[in-house]
Amino acid sequence: MAVSLSKLHYHQRRRLLDLIYNDGSCCTLSAEFLRVHSPSAEVRGHGQPKLVANKRDVAITQITPVGHYAVKLVFDDGHNTGLYSYPYLQQLAADTAVMA
């Protein structure tokens, strides 16, 4: 059985989002990291990504499930476009593990 994302848990004070997998493993991504790596066209720039800076203090204000494949994250800086698919979240987690 493949490891898949089974639950998300957001820590408001620390501004961290836990990705919890069906095998019990967990990875944590910061709200800042998620905001900077938003999959939205606004950030991605339709092929030419825009650098998003000064998001250290950003927080997630809402997490809305989209079907069984993604979540919409709303940030307190007003950014609310872009769907974070579960495979995209897993890729971000894998990329941060390589960087660490």
Coordinates of N, CA and C in Angstrom, one line a residue:
M1 N 0.8 -1.2 0.0 CA 0.0 0.0 0.0 C 0.9 1.3 0.0
A2 N 0.6 2.2 -0.8 CA 1.3 3.4 -0.9 C 1.1 4.3 0.3
V3 N 2.1 5.1 0.6 CA 1.9 6.0 1.7 C 1.2 7.3 1.2
S4 N 0.1 7.6 1.8 CA -0.7 8.8 1.3 C -1.0 9.7 2.5
L5 N -1.3 10.9 2.2 CA -1.6 12.0 3.2 C -3.0 11.6 3.8
S6 N -3.1 11.6 5.1 CA -4.4 11.2 5.7 C -5.0 12.3 6.5
K7 N -4.1 13.3 7.0 CA -4.6 14.3 7.9 C -3.7 15.5 7.9
L8 N -4.3 16.7 8.1 CA -3.5 17.9 8.2 C -3.9 18.5 9.6
H9 N -2.9 19.0 10.3 CA -3.1 19.7 11.6 C -2.3 21.0 11.6
Y10 N -3.0 22.1 11.9 CA -2.3 23.4 11.9 C -2.1 23.9 13.3
H11 N -0.9 24.3 13.6 CA -0.6 24.9 15.0 C -0.6 26.4 14.8
Q12 N -1.6 27.0 15.3 CA -1.8 28.5 15.1 C -0.6 29.3 15.7
R13 N -0.3 29.0 16.9 CA 0.8 29.9 17.5 C 2.1 29.7 16.8
R14 N 2.5 28.5 16.5 CA 3.8 28.3 15.8 C 3.7 28.5 14.3
R15 N 2.5 28.6 13.8 CA 2.3 28.8 12.3 C 2.9 27.6 11.5
L16 N 2.6 26.4 12.0 CA 3.2 25.2 11.3 C 2.0 24.3 10.9
L17 N 2.2 23.6 9.8 CA 1.2 22.7 9.3 C 1.8 21.3 9.3
D18 N 1.2 20.4 10.1 CA 1.7 19.0 10.1 C 1.0 18.2 9.0
L19 N 1.7 17.5 8.2 CA 1.2 16.6 7.2 C 1.3 15.2 7.8
I20 N 0.2 14.5 8.1 CA 0.2 13.2 8.7 C -0.2 12.2 7.7
Y21 N 0.7 11.1 7.5 CA 0.5 10.1 6.5 C -0.2 8.9 7.1
N22 N -0.8 8.1 6.2 CA -1.5 6.9 6.7 C -0.6 5.8 7.3
D23 N 0.7 6.0 7.2 CA 1.6 5.0 7.9 C 2.0 5.6 9.3
G24 N 1.5 6.8 9.7 CA 1.8 7.4 10.9 C 2.9 8.3 10.9
S25 N 3.7 8.4 9.8 CA 4.8 9.4 9.7 C 4.2 10.8 9.5
C26 N 5.0 11.8 9.8 CA 4.6 13.2 9.8 C 5.7 14.1 9.3
C27 N 5.3 15.1 8.6 CA 6.2 16.2 8.2 C 5.6 17.5 8.5
T28 N 6.4 18.5 8.8 CA 5.9 19.8 9.2 C 6.4 20.9 8.2
L29 N 5.5 21.7 7.7 CA 5.8 22.8 6.8 C 5.3 24.1 7.5
S30 N 6.1 25.2 7.4 CA 5.7 26.5 7.9 C 4.7 27.2 7.0
A31 N 3.9 28.0 7.6 CA 3.0 28.8 6.8 C 3.8 29.7 5.8
E32 N 4.9 30.2 6.3 CA 5.7 31.1 5.4 C 6.2 30.3 4.2
F33 N 6.7 29.1 4.4 CA 7.1 28.2 3.3 C 6.0 27.9 2.3
L34 N 4.8 27.6 2.9 CA 3.6 27.3 2.0 C 3.2 28.5 1.2
R35 N 3.2 29.7 1.9 CA 2.8 30.9 1.2 C 3.8 31.2 0.0
V36 N 5.1 31.1 0.3 CA 6.1 31.4 -0.7 C 6.0 30.4 -1.9
H37 N 5.6 29.2 -1.6 CA 5.5 28.1 -2.6 C 4.1 27.9 -3.1
S38 N 3.3 28.9 -3.0 CA 1.9 28.7 -3.4 C 1.8 28.3 -4.9
P39 N 0.9 27.3 -5.1 CA 0.8 26.8 -6.5 C -0.1 27.7 -7.4
S40 N -0.5 28.9 -6.9 CA -1.4 29.8 -7.6 C -0.7 30.4 -8.8
A41 N -1.5 30.8 -9.8 CA -1.0 31.4 -11.0 C -0.4 32.8 -10.6
E42 N -1.0 33.4 -9.6 CA -0.5 34.7 -9.2 C 1.0 34.6 -8.8
V43 N 1.4 33.5 -8.1 CA 2.7 33.3 -7.6 C 3.6 32.7 -8.7
R44 N 3.0 31.7 -9.4 CA 3.7 31.0 -10.4 C 4.0 31.8 -11.7
G45 N 3.1 32.9 -11.9 CA 3.4 33.8 -13.0 C 3.2 33.2 -14.3
H46 N 2.3 32.2 -14.5 CA 2.1 31.5 -15.7 C 3.4 31.2 -16.4
G47 N 4.2 30.5 -15.7 CA 5.5 30.0 -16.3 C 6.7 30.8 -15.8
Q48 N 6.5 32.0 -15.4 CA 7.6 32.8 -14.8 C 7.3 33.1 -13.4
P49 N 7.8 32.2 -12.5 CA 7.5 32.4 -11.0 C 8.0 33.8 -10.5
K50 N 7.1 34.3 -9.6 CA 7.5 35.6 -9.0 C 8.0 35.3 -7.6
L51 N 9.1 36.0 -7.2 CA 9.6 35.8 -5.8 C 8.7 36.5 -4.9
V52 N 8.2 35.7 -3.9 CA 7.4 36.2 -2.8 C 8.2 36.4 -1.6
A53 N 8.3 37.6 -1.1 CA 9.2 37.9 0.0 C 8.4 38.5 1.2
N54 N 9.1 38.6 2.3 CA 8.5 39.3 3.5 C 7.3 38.6 4.0
K55 N 7.3 37.2 4.1 CA 6.2 36.5 4.5 C 6.5 35.7 5.8
R56 N 7.5 36.1 6.5 CA 7.9 35.4 7.7 C 6.8 35.4 8.8
D57 N 6.0 36.4 8.9 CA 5.0 36.5 9.9 C 3.6 36.1 9.4
V58 N 3.5 35.5 8.2 CA 2.2 35.1 7.6 C 1.6 33.9 8.4
A59 N 0.3 33.9 8.5 CA -0.3 32.7 9.1 C -1.4 32.2 8.2
I60 N -1.8 31.0 8.4 CA -2.9 30.4 7.7 C -4.2 30.6 8.6
T61 N -5.2 31.2 7.9 CA -6.4 31.5 8.6 C -7.5 30.5 8.4
Q62 N -7.4 29.8 7.2 CA -8.5 28.8 6.9 C -7.9 27.7 6.0
I63 N -8.3 26.5 6.3 CA -8.0 25.3 5.5 C -9.3 24.7 5.0
T64 N -9.5 24.6 3.7 CA -10.7 24.1 3.2 C -10.4 22.9 2.3
P65 N -11.0 21.7 2.6 CA -10.8 20.6 1.7 C -11.4 20.8 0.4
V66 N -10.7 20.3 -0.7 CA -11.3 20.3 -2.0 C -11.3 18.9 -2.5
G67 N -12.5 18.3 -2.5 CA -12.6 16.9 -2.8 C -11.7 16.0 -1.9
H68 N -11.2 15.0 -2.5 CA -10.3 14.1 -1.7 C -8.8 14.2 -2.3
Y69 N -8.5 15.4 -2.9 CA -7.2 15.5 -3.5 C -6.5 16.8 -3.2
A70 N -7.1 17.8 -2.5 CA -6.4 19.0 -2.3 C -7.0 19.8 -1.2
V71 N -6.3 20.9 -0.8 CA -6.9 21.9 0.2 C -6.6 23.3 -0.4
K72 N -7.5 24.1 0.0 CA -7.3 25.6 -0.3 C -6.9 26.2 1.0
L73 N -5.7 26.9 1.0 CA -5.2 27.6 2.2 C -5.4 29.1 2.0
V74 N -6.0 29.7 3.0 CA -6.2 31.1 3.1 C -5.2 31.7 4.1
F75 N -4.5 32.7 3.7 CA -3.4 33.3 4.5 C -3.9 34.7 5.0
D76 N -3.3 35.1 6.1 CA -3.8 36.4 6.7 C -3.3 37.6 5.9
D77 N -2.5 37.4 4.9 CA -2.0 38.6 4.1 C -3.0 38.8 2.9
G78 N -4.1 38.0 2.9 CA -5.1 38.1 1.9 C -5.0 37.1 0.7
H79 N -3.9 36.4 0.7 CA -3.7 35.4 -0.4 C -4.6 34.2 -0.2
N80 N -5.4 33.9 -1.2 CA -6.4 32.8 -1.1 C -6.6 32.1 -2.4
T81 N -5.7 32.2 -3.3 CA -5.8 31.5 -4.6 C -4.7 30.4 -4.6
G82 N -5.1 29.4 -5.3 CA -4.1 28.3 -5.4 C -4.6 27.1 -4.6
L83 N -4.7 25.9 -5.3 CA -5.1 24.7 -4.6 C -3.8 23.9 -4.3
Y84 N -3.6 23.5 -3.1 CA -2.5 22.6 -2.7 C -2.9 21.2 -2.8
S85 N -2.6 20.5 -3.9 CA -2.9 19.1 -4.1 C -2.1 18.3 -3.1
Y86 N -2.6 17.2 -2.7 CA -1.9 16.3 -1.8 C -0.6 15.9 -2.3
P87 N -0.5 15.5 -3.6 CA 0.8 15.2 -4.2 C 1.8 16.4 -4.1
Y88 N 1.3 17.7 -4.3 CA 2.1 18.8 -4.3 C 2.6 19.1 -2.9
L89 N 1.8 18.9 -1.9 CA 2.2 19.0 -0.5 C 3.3 18.0 -0.1
Q90 N 3.1 16.7 -0.6 CA 4.1 15.7 -0.4 C 5.4 16.0 -1.1
Q91 N 5.3 16.6 -2.3 CA 6.6 17.0 -3.0 C 7.3 18.1 -2.2
L92 N 6.5 19.1 -1.7 CA 7.1 20.2 -0.9 C 7.8 19.6 0.4
A93 N 7.1 18.6 1.0 CA 7.7 18.0 2.2 C 9.0 17.2 1.8
A94 N 9.0 16.5 0.7 CA 10.2 15.8 0.2 C 11.3 16.7 -0.1
D95 N 11.0 17.9 -0.7 CA 12.0 18.9 -1.0 C 12.6 19.5 0.2
T96 N 11.8 19.7 1.2 CA 12.4 20.3 2.5 C 13.2 19.3 3.2
A97 N 12.9 18.0 3.1 CA 13.7 16.9 3.7 C 15.0 16.8 3.1
V98 N 15.1 17.0 1.8 CA 16.4 17.0 1.1 C 17.2 18.2 1.5
M99 N 16.6 19.4 1.7 CA 17.3 20.6 2.0 C 17.8 20.5 3.5
A100 N 17.1 19.8 4.3 CA 17.5 19.8 5.8 C 18.8 19.1 6.0

